[in-house]
CSV table of C-alpha atoms in Angstrom, one decimal:
chain,number,residue,atom,x,y,z
L,1,UNK,CA,-8.1,-36.8,0.2
L,2,UNK,CA,-6.7,-35.6,3.5
L,3,UNK,CA,-8.1,-32.1,3.2
L,4,UNK,CA,-11.6,-33.3,2.6
L,5,UNK,CA,-11.4,-35.6,5.6
L,6,UNK,CA,-10.3,-32.7,7.8
L,7,UNK,CA,-13.1,-30.5,6.6
L,8,UNK,CA,-15.6,-33.2,7.3
L,9,UNK,CA,-14.2,-34.0,10.8
L,10,UNK,CA,-15.7,-30.7,11.9
L,11,UNK,CA,-19.5,-31.1,12.1
L,12,UNK,CA,-20.9,-29.5,8.9
L,13,UNK,CA,-20.3,-25.9,9.5
L,14,UNK,CA,-22.2,-23.2,7.5
L,15,UNK,CA,-20.5,-19.8,7.0
L,16,UNK,CA,-23.1,-18.4,9.5
L,17,UNK,CA,-21.9,-20.9,12.1
L,18,UNK,CA,-18.3,-20.0,11.6
L,19,UNK,CA,-19.1,-16.3,11.7
L,20,UNK,CA,-21.1,-16.7,15.0
L,21,UNK,CA,-18.3,-18.9,16.4
L,22,UNK,CA,-15.7,-16.3,15.7
L,23,UNK,CA,-17.8,-13.6,17.3
L,24,UNK,CA,-18.6,-15.8,20.3
L,25,UNK,CA,-14.9,-16.6,20.8
L,26,UNK,CA,-14.1,-12.8,20.9
L,27,UNK,CA,-12.0,-13.2,17.8
L,28,UNK,CA,-12.1,-10.7,15.0
L,29,UNK,CA,-13.9,-10.8,11.7
L,30,UNK,CA,-11.4,-10.0,8.9
L,31,UNK,CA,-12.2,-8.4,5.5
L,32,UNK,CA,-12.6,-11.5,3.3
L,33,UNK,CA,-14.5,-13.6,5.9
L,34,UNK,CA,-18.1,-14.4,5.1
L,35,UNK,CA,-20.3,-12.1,7.1
L,36,UNK,CA,-24.1,-11.4,7.1
L,37,UNK,CA,-25.1,-8.7,4.7
L,38,UNK,CA,-26.7,-6.7,7.5
L,39,UNK,CA,-23.4,-6.9,9.5
L,40,UNK,CA,-21.5,-5.5,6.5
L,41,UNK,CA,-24.1,-2.8,5.9
L,42,UNK,CA,-24.2,-1.8,9.5
L,43,UNK,CA,-20.4,-1.5,9.6
L,44,UNK,CA,-20.2,0.5,6.4
L,45,UNK,CA,-22.8,2.9,7.7
L,46,UNK,CA,-21.2,3.3,11.1
L,47,UNK,CA,-17.6,3.5,9.9
L,48,UNK,CA,-18.5,6.0,7.1
L,49,UNK,CA,-20.5,8.1,9.5
L,50,UNK,CA,-17.5,8.1,11.9
L,51,UNK,CA,-15.1,9.0,9.1
L,52,UNK,CA,-17.3,11.8,7.9
L,53,UNK,CA,-17.5,13.1,11.5
L,54,UNK,CA,-13.7,13.3,11.6
L,55,UNK,CA,-13.5,15.2,8.3
L,56,UNK,CA,-16.3,17.6,9.1
L,57,UNK,CA,-15.0,17.9,12.6
L,58,UNK,CA,-12.0,19.9,11.3
L,59,UNK,CA,-14.3,22.8,10.4
L,60,UNK,CA,-15.5,24.1,13.7
L,61,UNK,CA,-12.0,24.4,15.1
L,62,UNK,CA,-10.4,25.2,11.8
L,63,UNK,CA,-12.4,28.4,12.2
L,64,UNK,CA,-9.9,29.5,14.8
L,65,UNK,CA,-6.7,28.5,13.1
L,66,UNK,CA,-5.8,31.9,11.8
L,67,UNK,CA,-6.9,33.6,14.9
L,68,UNK,CA,-5.3,31.5,17.6
L,69,UNK,CA,-3.9,33.8,20.3
L,70,UNK,CA,-0.3,32.5,20.2
L,71,UNK,CA,2.0,30.5,18.0
L,72,UNK,CA,1.9,27.7,20.5
L,73,UNK,CA,-1.9,27.5,20.4
L,74,UNK,CA,-1.8,27.7,16.6
L,75,UNK,CA,0.7,24.9,16.3
L,76,UNK,CA,-1.4,22.7,18.7
L,77,UNK,CA,-4.6,23.4,16.8
L,78,UNK,CA,-3.0,22.7,13.5
L,79,UNK,CA,-1.7,19.4,14.8
L,80,UNK,CA,-5.1,18.5,16.1
L,81,UNK,CA,-6.8,19.3,12.8
L,82,UNK,CA,-4.2,17.2,11.0
L,83,UNK,CA,-5.1,14.3,13.4
L,84,UNK,CA,-8.7,14.6,12.5
L,85,UNK,CA,-7.9,14.4,8.9
L,86,UNK,CA,-5.7,11.3,9.6
L,87,UNK,CA,-8.5,9.7,11.7
L,88,UNK,CA,-10.9,10.2,8.8
L,89,UNK,CA,-8.5,8.5,6.4
L,90,UNK,CA,-7.9,5.5,8.7
L,91,UNK,CA,-11.6,5.1,8.9
L,92,UNK,CA,-12.2,5.5,5.2
L,93,UNK,CA,-9.6,2.8,4.7
L,94,UNK,CA,-11.3,0.5,7.2
L,95,UNK,CA,-14.6,1.1,5.4
L,96,UNK,CA,-13.0,0.3,2.0
L,97,UNK,CA,-12.1,-3.2,3.3
L,98,UNK,CA,-15.9,-3.8,3.3
L,99,UNK,CA,-16.1,-3.2,-0.5
L,100,UNK,CA,-17.0,0.4,-0.7
L,101,UNK,CA,-15.0,3.2,-2.3
L,102,UNK,CA,-13.9,6.4,-0.5
L,103,UNK,CA,-15.0,8.5,-3.4
L,104,UNK,CA,-18.4,7.0,-3.2
L,105,UNK,CA,-18.6,7.7,0.5
L,106,UNK,CA,-17.5,11.3,0.0
L,107,UNK,CA,-20.2,11.7,-2.6
L,108,UNK,CA,-22.8,10.4,-0.2
L,109,UNK,CA,-21.6,12.8,2.5
L,110,UNK,CA,-21.8,15.8,0.1
L,111,UNK,CA,-25.2,14.8,-1.2
L,112,UNK,CA,-26.5,14.3,2.4
L,113,UNK,CA,-27.2,10.6,2.0
L,114,UNK,CA,-24.8,9.8,4.8
L,115,UNK,CA,-24.6,11.6,8.2
L,116,UNK,CA,-21.9,12.8,10.5
L,117,UNK,CA,-22.0,13.5,14.2
L,118,UNK,CA,-24.6,16.1,15.1
L,119,UNK,CA,-22.1,17.9,17.3
L,120,UNK,CA,-20.3,19.5,14.4
L,121,UNK,CA,-23.4,21.4,13.4
L,122,UNK,CA,-22.8,23.9,16.2
L,123,UNK,CA,-20.8,27.1,15.7
L,124,UNK,CA,-17.5,27.9,17.5
L,125,UNK,CA,-18.1,31.5,18.7
L,126,UNK,CA,-15.1,32.2,20.8
L,127,UNK,CA,-11.6,30.7,21.4
L,128,UNK,CA,-12.9,29.1,24.6
L,129,UNK,CA,-15.0,26.9,22.3
L,130,UNK,CA,-11.7,25.3,21.1
L,131,UNK,CA,-10.9,24.3,24.7
L,132,UNK,CA,-14.4,23.1,25.4
L,133,UNK,CA,-14.5,21.0,22.2
L,134,UNK,CA,-11.2,19.3,23.3
L,135,UNK,CA,-12.5,18.7,26.8
L,136,UNK,CA,-16.1,17.8,26.3
L,137,UNK,CA,-16.5,16.8,22.6
L,138,UNK,CA,-13.3,14.8,22.4
L,139,UNK,CA,-13.9,13.5,25.9
L,140,UNK,CA,-17.3,12.2,24.8
L,141,UNK,CA,-15.7,10.8,21.6
L,142,UNK,CA,-13.1,8.9,23.8
L,143,UNK,CA,-15.9,7.4,25.9
L,144,UNK,CA,-17.6,6.2,22.6
L,145,UNK,CA,-14.4,5.1,21.0
L,146,UNK,CA,-12.4,3.2,23.6
L,147,UNK,CA,-14.9,0.3,23.6
L,148,UNK,CA,-14.7,0.3,19.7
L,149,UNK,CA,-11.1,-0.8,20.0
L,150,UNK,CA,-12.6,-4.2,20.8
L,151,UNK,CA,-15.1,-4.1,18.0
L,152,UNK,CA,-15.6,-7.5,16.3
L,153,UNK,CA,-14.5,-6.2,12.9
L,154,UNK,CA,-10.7,-6.2,12.8
L,155,UNK,CA,-9.9,-3.2,10.5
L,156,UNK,CA,-12.3,-0.9,12.4
L,157,UNK,CA,-10.9,-2.0,15.8
L,158,UNK,CA,-7.4,-1.4,14.7
L,159,UNK,CA,-8.2,2.0,13.3
L,160,UNK,CA,-9.8,2.8,16.6
L,161,UNK,CA,-6.7,1.8,18.6
L,162,UNK,CA,-4.7,4.2,16.6
L,163,UNK,CA,-7.3,7.0,16.9
L,164,UNK,CA,-7.7,6.6,20.7
L,165,UNK,CA,-4.0,6.9,21.2
L,166,UNK,CA,-4.1,10.3,19.5
L,167,UNK,CA,-7.4,11.5,20.9
L,168,UNK,CA,-6.0,11.8,24.4
L,169,UNK,CA,-3.8,14.7,23.2
L,170,UNK,CA,-6.9,16.4,21.9
L,171,UNK,CA,-8.7,16.2,25.3
L,172,UNK,CA,-5.7,17.3,27.3
L,173,UNK,CA,-4.8,20.3,25.2
L,174,UNK,CA,-8.5,21.4,25.5
L,175,UNK,CA,-8.5,21.1,29.3
L,176,UNK,CA,-5.1,22.8,29.6
L,177,UNK,CA,-6.4,25.6,27.4
L,178,UNK,CA,-9.4,26.0,29.7
L,179,UNK,CA,-7.3,26.0,32.8
L,180,UNK,CA,-5.2,28.8,31.3
L,181,UNK,CA,-8.3,30.8,30.6
L,182,UNK,CA,-9.7,30.2,34.0
L,183,UNK,CA,-6.5,31.6,35.5
L,184,UNK,CA,-7.0,34.7,33.4
L,185,UNK,CA,-9.4,37.6,33.7
L,186,UNK,CA,-13.0,37.7,34.8
L,187,UNK,CA,-14.0,38.1,31.1
L,188,UNK,CA,-12.0,35.0,30.2
L,189,UNK,CA,-13.7,33.0,32.9
L,190,UNK,CA,-17.0,34.1,31.6
L,191,UNK,CA,-16.0,33.1,28.1
L,192,UNK,CA,-15.3,29.6,29.3
L,193,UNK,CA,-18.5,29.3,31.2
L,194,UNK,CA,-20.5,30.5,28.2
L,195,UNK,CA,-18.8,27.9,26.0
L,196,UNK,CA,-19.5,25.2,28.6
L,197,UNK,CA,-23.2,26.3,28.7
L,198,UNK,CA,-23.5,26.0,24.9
L,199,UNK,CA,-21.6,22.7,24.5
L,200,UNK,CA,-22.7,20.6,27.5
L,201,UNK,CA,-26.1,19.4,26.2
L,202,UNK,CA,-24.9,18.8,22.6
L,203,UNK,CA,-22.0,16.8,24.0
L,204,UNK,CA,-24.5,14.6,25.9
L,205,UNK,CA,-26.4,14.1,22.7
L,206,UNK,CA,-23.3,12.7,21.0
L,207,UNK,CA,-24.1,9.3,22.5
L,208,UNK,CA,-27.2,9.1,20.5
L,209,UNK,CA,-30.9,8.8,21.5
L,210,UNK,CA,-31.9,7.1,24.7
L,211,UNK,CA,-31.7,3.3,24.7
L,212,UNK,CA,-35.5,2.9,24.4
L,213,UNK,CA,-35.3,4.8,21.1
L,214,UNK,CA,-32.2,3.1,19.7
L,215,UNK,CA,-33.6,0.1,17.9
L,216,UNK,CA,-30.3,-1.1,16.4
L,217,UNK,CA,-28.3,-1.2,19.6
L,218,UNK,CA,-29.3,-4.7,20.6
L,219,UNK,CA,-28.2,-6.2,17.3
L,220,UNK,CA,-25.0,-4.2,17.2
L,221,UNK,CA,-24.2,-5.4,20.7
L,222,UNK,CA,-25.0,-9.0,19.8
L,223,UNK,CA,-22.5,-8.7,16.9
L,224,UNK,CA,-20.0,-7.1,19.3
L,225,UNK,CA,-19.7,-4.0,17.2
L,226,UNK,CA,-21.0,-2.0,20.1
L,227,UNK,CA,-20.1,-2.9,23.6
L,228,UNK,CA,-22.2,-0.6,25.7
L,229,UNK,CA,-25.6,1.1,25.2
L,230,UNK,CA,-25.9,4.8,24.5
L,231,UNK,CA,-27.2,5.5,28.0
L,232,UNK,CA,-24.4,3.5,29.7
L,233,UNK,CA,-21.8,5.5,27.8
L,234,UNK,CA,-23.6,8.8,28.5
L,235,UNK,CA,-23.6,8.0,32.2
L,236,UNK,CA,-19.9,7.1,32.1
L,237,UNK,CA,-19.2,10.4,30.4
L,238,UNK,CA,-21.1,12.4,33.0
L,239,UNK,CA,-19.4,10.6,35.9
L,240,UNK,CA,-16.0,11.3,34.4
L,241,UNK,CA,-16.7,14.9,33.6
L,242,UNK,CA,-18.3,16.3,36.7
L,243,UNK,CA,-15.1,16.2,38.8
L,244,UNK,CA,-13.2,17.7,36.0
L,245,UNK,CA,-15.7,20.6,35.9
L,246,UNK,CA,-15.2,21.1,39.6
L,247,UNK,CA,-11.5,21.2,39.2
L,248,UNK,CA,-11.8,23.7,36.4
L,249,UNK,CA,-14.3,25.8,38.4
L,250,UNK,CA,-17.1,25.9,35.9
L,251,UNK,CA,-20.7,25.0,36.4
L,252,UNK,CA,-22.4,22.4,34.2
L,253,UNK,CA,-25.7,23.9,33.1
L,254,UNK,CA,-27.9,21.2,34.6
L,255,UNK,CA,-30.0,22.0,37.7
L,256,UNK,CA,-30.8,18.3,38.1
L,257,UNK,CA,-27.2,17.2,38.4
L,258,UNK,CA,-26.6,15.6,41.7
L,259,UNK,CA,-24.6,12.7,43.2
L,260,UNK,CA,-26.7,9.5,43.7
L,261,UNK,CA,-25.1,7.7,46.6
L,262,UNK,CA,-27.3,4.6,46.1
L,263,UNK,CA,-26.0,3.8,42.6
L,264,UNK,CA,-22.7,5.6,42.9
L,265,UNK,CA,-23.2,7.8,39.8
L,266,UNK,CA,-24.4,11.3,38.9
L,267,UNK,CA,-28.1,11.8,38.2
L,268,UNK,CA,-28.6,14.3,35.4
L,269,UNK,CA,-31.3,16.0,33.4
L,270,UNK,CA,-32.8,14.8,30.2
L,271,UNK,CA,-31.3,16.4,27.1
L,272,UNK,CA,-33.8,18.0,24.7
L,273,UNK,CA,-34.1,15.1,22.3
L,274,UNK,CA,-36.2,17.1,19.8
L,275,UNK,CA,-33.1,19.3,19.3
L,276,UNK,CA,-31.1,16.3,18.5
L,277,UNK,CA,-33.7,15.2,16.0
L,278,UNK,CA,-33.8,18.6,14.4
L,279,UNK,CA,-30.0,18.9,14.1
L,280,UNK,CA,-29.7,15.4,12.6
L,281,UNK,CA,-32.3,16.2,10.1
L,282,UNK,CA,-30.4,19.2,8.8
L,283,UNK,CA,-31.8,22.1,10.9
L,284,UNK,CA,-28.8,22.6,13.2
L,285,UNK,CA,-27.2,26.1,13.2
L,286,UNK,CA,-24.4,25.1,10.8
L,287,UNK,CA,-25.5,22.0,8.8
L,288,UNK,CA,-25.7,23.8,5.4
L,289,UNK,CA,-22.4,25.6,6.0
L,290,UNK,CA,-20.5,22.5,6.9
L,291,UNK,CA,-21.7,20.5,3.9
L,292,UNK,CA,-21.2,23.4,1.5
L,293,UNK,CA,-17.7,23.9,2.8
L,294,UNK,CA,-16.9,20.2,2.3
L,295,UNK,CA,-18.3,20.3,-1.2
L,296,UNK,CA,-16.3,23.3,-2.1
L,297,UNK,CA,-13.1,21.9,-0.8
L,298,UNK,CA,-13.7,18.7,-2.7
L,299,UNK,CA,-14.5,20.5,-6.0
L,300,UNK,CA,-11.7,23.0,-5.6
L,301,UNK,CA,-9.3,20.1,-5.1
L,302,UNK,CA,-10.3,18.4,-8.3
L,303,UNK,CA,-7.5,20.0,-10.4
L,304,UNK,CA,-5.0,18.8,-7.8
L,305,UNK,CA,-6.2,15.2,-8.1
L,306,UNK,CA,-6.1,15.4,-11.9
L,307,UNK,CA,-2.7,17.0,-11.9
L,308,UNK,CA,-1.3,14.3,-9.7
L,309,UNK,CA,-2.7,11.6,-12.0
L,310,UNK,CA,-1.2,13.4,-15.1
L,311,UNK,CA,2.1,13.7,-13.4
L,312,UNK,CA,2.1,10.0,-12.5
L,313,UNK,CA,1.3,9.1,-16.1
L,314,UNK,CA,4.1,11.3,-17.4
L,315,UNK,CA,6.6,9.9,-15.0
L,316,UNK,CA,5.5,6.3,-15.8
L,317,UNK,CA,5.9,7.0,-19.6
L,318,UNK,CA,9.4,8.5,-19.0
L,319,UNK,CA,10.4,5.4,-17.0
L,320,UNK,CA,9.1,3.1,-19.7
L,321,UNK,CA,11.0,5.1,-22.4
L,322,UNK,CA,14.2,5.0,-20.4
L,323,UNK,CA,13.8,1.3,-19.7
L,324,UNK,CA,13.2,0.6,-23.5
L,325,UNK,CA,16.2,2.7,-24.4
L,326,UNK,CA,18.4,0.8,-22.0
L,327,UNK,CA,17.2,-2.5,-23.3
L,328,UNK,CA,17.8,-1.5,-26.9
L,329,UNK,CA,21.3,-0.4,-25.9
L,330,UNK,CA,22.0,-3.8,-24.2
L,331,UNK,CA,20.8,-5.6,-27.3
L,332,UNK,CA,23.1,-3.5,-29.5
L,333,UNK,CA,26.1,-4.2,-27.2
L,334,UNK,CA,25.3,-7.9,-27.3
L,335,UNK,CA,25.0,-7.8,-31.1
L,336,UNK,CA,28.5,-6.5,-31.6
U,1,UNK,CA,-4.5,1.6,24.4
U,2,UNK,CA,-1.6,0.2,22.6
U,3,UNK,CA,-1.4,-2.4,19.9
U,4,UNK,CA,1.8,-4.4,19.8
U,5,UNK,CA,3.5,-4.0,16.4
U,6,UNK,CA,3.6,-7.8,16.3
U,7,UNK,CA,-0.1,-8.1,16.9
U,8,UNK,CA,-1.1,-11.5,15.6
U,9,UNK,CA,-4.2,-10.1,13.9
U,10,UNK,CA,-2.2,-7.7,11.8
U,11,UNK,CA,-4.3,-7.3,8.7
U,12,UNK,CA,-3.3,-9.1,5.7
U,13,UNK,CA,-2.8,-6.5,3.0
U,14,UNK,CA,-3.8,-8.8,0.3
U,15,UNK,CA,-7.1,-9.4,2.0
U,16,UNK,CA,-7.5,-5.7,1.7
U,17,UNK,CA,-6.6,-5.8,-1.9
U,18,UNK,CA,-9.0,-8.6,-2.7
U,19,UNK,CA,-11.8,-6.6,-1.0
U,20,UNK,CA,-10.8,-3.5,-3.0
U,21,UNK,CA,-11.0,-5.4,-6.2
U,22,UNK,CA,-14.6,-6.4,-5.4
U,23,UNK,CA,-16.9,-4.3,-7.7
U,24,UNK,CA,-17.2,-0.6,-7.4
U,25,UNK,CA,-18.6,2.0,-9.6
U,26,UNK,CA,-16.3,4.9,-8.7
U,27,UNK,CA,-13.3,5.4,-10.8
U,28,UNK,CA,-11.0,7.1,-8.2
U,29,UNK,CA,-9.5,3.7,-7.6
U,30,UNK,CA,-8.3,3.4,-11.1
U,31,UNK,CA,-6.8,6.9,-11.0
U,32,UNK,CA,-5.3,6.7,-7.5
U,33,UNK,CA,-4.3,3.2,-6.8
U,34,UNK,CA,-4.4,1.7,-3.3
U,35,UNK,CA,-1.1,1.2,-1.4
U,36,UNK,CA,-0.5,-0.8,1.7
U,37,UNK,CA,1.8,0.8,4.3
U,38,UNK,CA,4.4,-1.0,6.4
U,39,UNK,CA,6.3,0.7,9.2
U,40,UNK,CA,9.5,-0.4,11.0
U,41,UNK,CA,8.9,1.0,14.5
U,42,UNK,CA,12.5,0.9,15.4
U,43,UNK,CA,15.8,-0.8,14.5
U,44,UNK,CA,15.8,-4.5,15.1
U,45,UNK,CA,12.0,-4.9,14.4
U,46,UNK,CA,10.3,-6.1,11.2
U,47,UNK,CA,8.2,-3.8,9.1
U,48,UNK,CA,4.6,-4.2,10.1
U,49,UNK,CA,1.5,-3.5,8.1
U,50,UNK,CA,-0.3,-0.5,9.6
U,51,UNK,CA,-2.9,0.4,7.0
U,52,UNK,CA,-3.5,1.6,3.5
U,53,UNK,CA,-3.9,4.8,1.5
U,54,UNK,CA,-4.6,6.0,-2.0
U,55,UNK,CA,-1.9,7.9,-3.9
U,56,UNK,CA,-1.3,8.7,-7.5
U,57,UNK,CA,2.2,7.3,-7.6
U,58,UNK,CA,4.9,5.6,-5.4
U,59,UNK,CA,6.5,8.8,-4.3
U,60,UNK,CA,3.2,10.4,-3.2
U,61,UNK,CA,2.3,7.2,-1.4
U,62,UNK,CA,5.5,7.4,0.6
U,63,UNK,CA,5.0,11.0,1.5
U,64,UNK,CA,1.4,10.5,2.4
U,65,UNK,CA,2.3,7.4,4.4
U,66,UNK,CA,4.8,9.5,6.4
U,67,UNK,CA,2.1,12.2,7.1
U,68,UNK,CA,-0.6,9.7,7.9
U,69,UNK,CA,1.1,6.9,9.8
U,70,UNK,CA,4.2,8.4,11.4
U,71,UNK,CA,3.1,11.8,12.9
U,72,UNK,CA,4.4,10.8,16.3
U,73,UNK,CA,7.7,9.0,15.7
U,74,UNK,CA,6.0,5.7,15.0
U,75,UNK,CA,8.7,4.5,12.7
U,76,UNK,CA,12.3,4.7,11.3
U,77,UNK,CA,11.5,3.2,8.0
U,78,UNK,CA,8.5,3.0,5.7
U,79,UNK,CA,7.5,0.6,2.9
U,80,UNK,CA,4.6,1.3,0.5
U,81,UNK,CA,3.5,-1.4,-1.8
U,82,UNK,CA,0.8,-1.3,-4.5
U,83,UNK,CA,-2.0,-3.5,-3.1
U,84,UNK,CA,-2.5,-5.1,-6.4
U,85,UNK,CA,1.1,-6.4,-6.4
U,86,UNK,CA,0.4,-8.6,-3.3
U,87,UNK,CA,-0.5,-12.3,-3.7
U,88,UNK,CA,-2.4,-13.8,-0.8
U,89,UNK,CA,-3.9,-17.1,0.3
U,90,UNK,CA,-7.7,-17.1,0.3
U,91,UNK,CA,-9.8,-17.6,3.4
U,92,UNK,CA,-11.9,-20.2,1.7
U,93,UNK,CA,-9.0,-22.6,1.4
U,94,UNK,CA,-7.6,-21.7,4.8
U,95,UNK,CA,-7.8,-25.1,6.3
U,96,UNK,CA,-6.4,-27.2,3.4
U,97,UNK,CA,-3.8,-24.5,2.7
U,98,UNK,CA,-2.2,-24.7,6.1
U,99,UNK,CA,-2.9,-28.4,6.5
U,100,UNK,CA,0.7,-29.5,5.8
U,101,UNK,CA,1.9,-28.0,9.1
U,102,UNK,CA,-0.9,-29.5,11.1
U,103,UNK,CA,0.2,-33.1,11.4
U,104,UNK,CA,4.0,-32.6,11.9
U,105,UNK,CA,4.1,-32.5,15.7
U,106,UNK,CA,7.7,-33.7,15.5
U,107,UNK,CA,8.6,-30.1,14.4
U,108,UNK,CA,8.0,-28.9,18.0
U,109,UNK,CA,10.6,-29.4,20.8
U,110,UNK,CA,8.0,-30.7,23.2
U,111,UNK,CA,7.5,-33.8,20.9
U,112,UNK,CA,10.7,-35.3,22.3
U,113,UNK,CA,10.9,-36.9,25.8
U,114,UNK,CA,14.2,-36.1,27.5
U,115,UNK,CA,14.9,-37.3,31.0
U,116,UNK,CA,14.5,-34.5,33.6
U,117,UNK,CA,18.1,-34.9,34.8
U,118,UNK,CA,19.7,-34.0,31.5
U,119,UNK,CA,20.9,-30.5,31.9
U,120,UNK,CA,20.7,-27.6,29.4
U,121,UNK,CA,18.4,-29.1,26.9
């Protein structure tokens, strides 16, 4: 048999070999390929956490939707929140290709068994926070996400391509918002500085713990899920952001921030890692509120989901009845 | 970061489907079936698979696909297809399945030696 010969011509390949070869060749793993259980589990955890972050991420800014200072800002903010919802859905769809169900992931989020980004557990106290979130939080997200466009798992990489394209709007609207405020009154400038002071360190924490405390990084990098370590990405973010802060005319709240000529990057202080641990473990300022809100939205939406199913069933029955009637009519015609 | 609509690694919707069939406890799947979404980016191009979504019926799938996949003029036409209506080849039989095209080099123009001085061929 020709096919058998062809298969044997290749030196006996195990599924593991094929998986490793695809990774090594910088090709993509696709949904039904064999993959190690730990690879699948890592991806499900990471993609789900990412999806949850997008969904929970609508809340801090959503806080300002009804109080945006102009129709223009309101329309922009609304479009941004819609994007976050869209990003969540792309990511849930990517996670589903790994054999989990979106409803199951939502359940895990609501019951606290799966996490989302620690950054969304901080409150948005003024409208300047909306600008700073776009600039710093979405800026940090872009740093994290651009390398994920080359992630070894195809559906995740493709979702990230789509997301990154849209994320750029988020960052730019934030920066523009802040530029506008900085051209305003002294009080408005103070408002921006206050927001920067509050969001700077949490933004740095978005990249996760320092490399020494990030035990799974090496494996994720070997699998080409991750392309850069947490500290590398954090450094990249600081280097990108410092000149932007200068342009804006705000001070980043880090006395240790200084240019390091030798390595061509900015030296910066150590974030308070105990704060990150606290926030991750549920003791951030808004953890309870965020999850409660998500749960309420999910439960309040139950009747809509049920109604949609009832409507679909009713329409399907109508179609079936119409089709049966048409068939009967044809039979009668033919019988004449 | 752009992904060409004709990206060679465009996801096979049926692979998606097969994955989705693999065991799950939740019942939302039965209630809101999975749809694959195809977008024609502009006239003259094929519809290309862009992703998937859950919807209660075809109409809702189309509306949701518009909101989810064409927020920035990404398309002029949309198809939504129930994922369970797609039939796909399986990765296990990949090699034998595509074998018939492997040994027919004469299907390629470079198989034929034509003298250099023959014009327009």
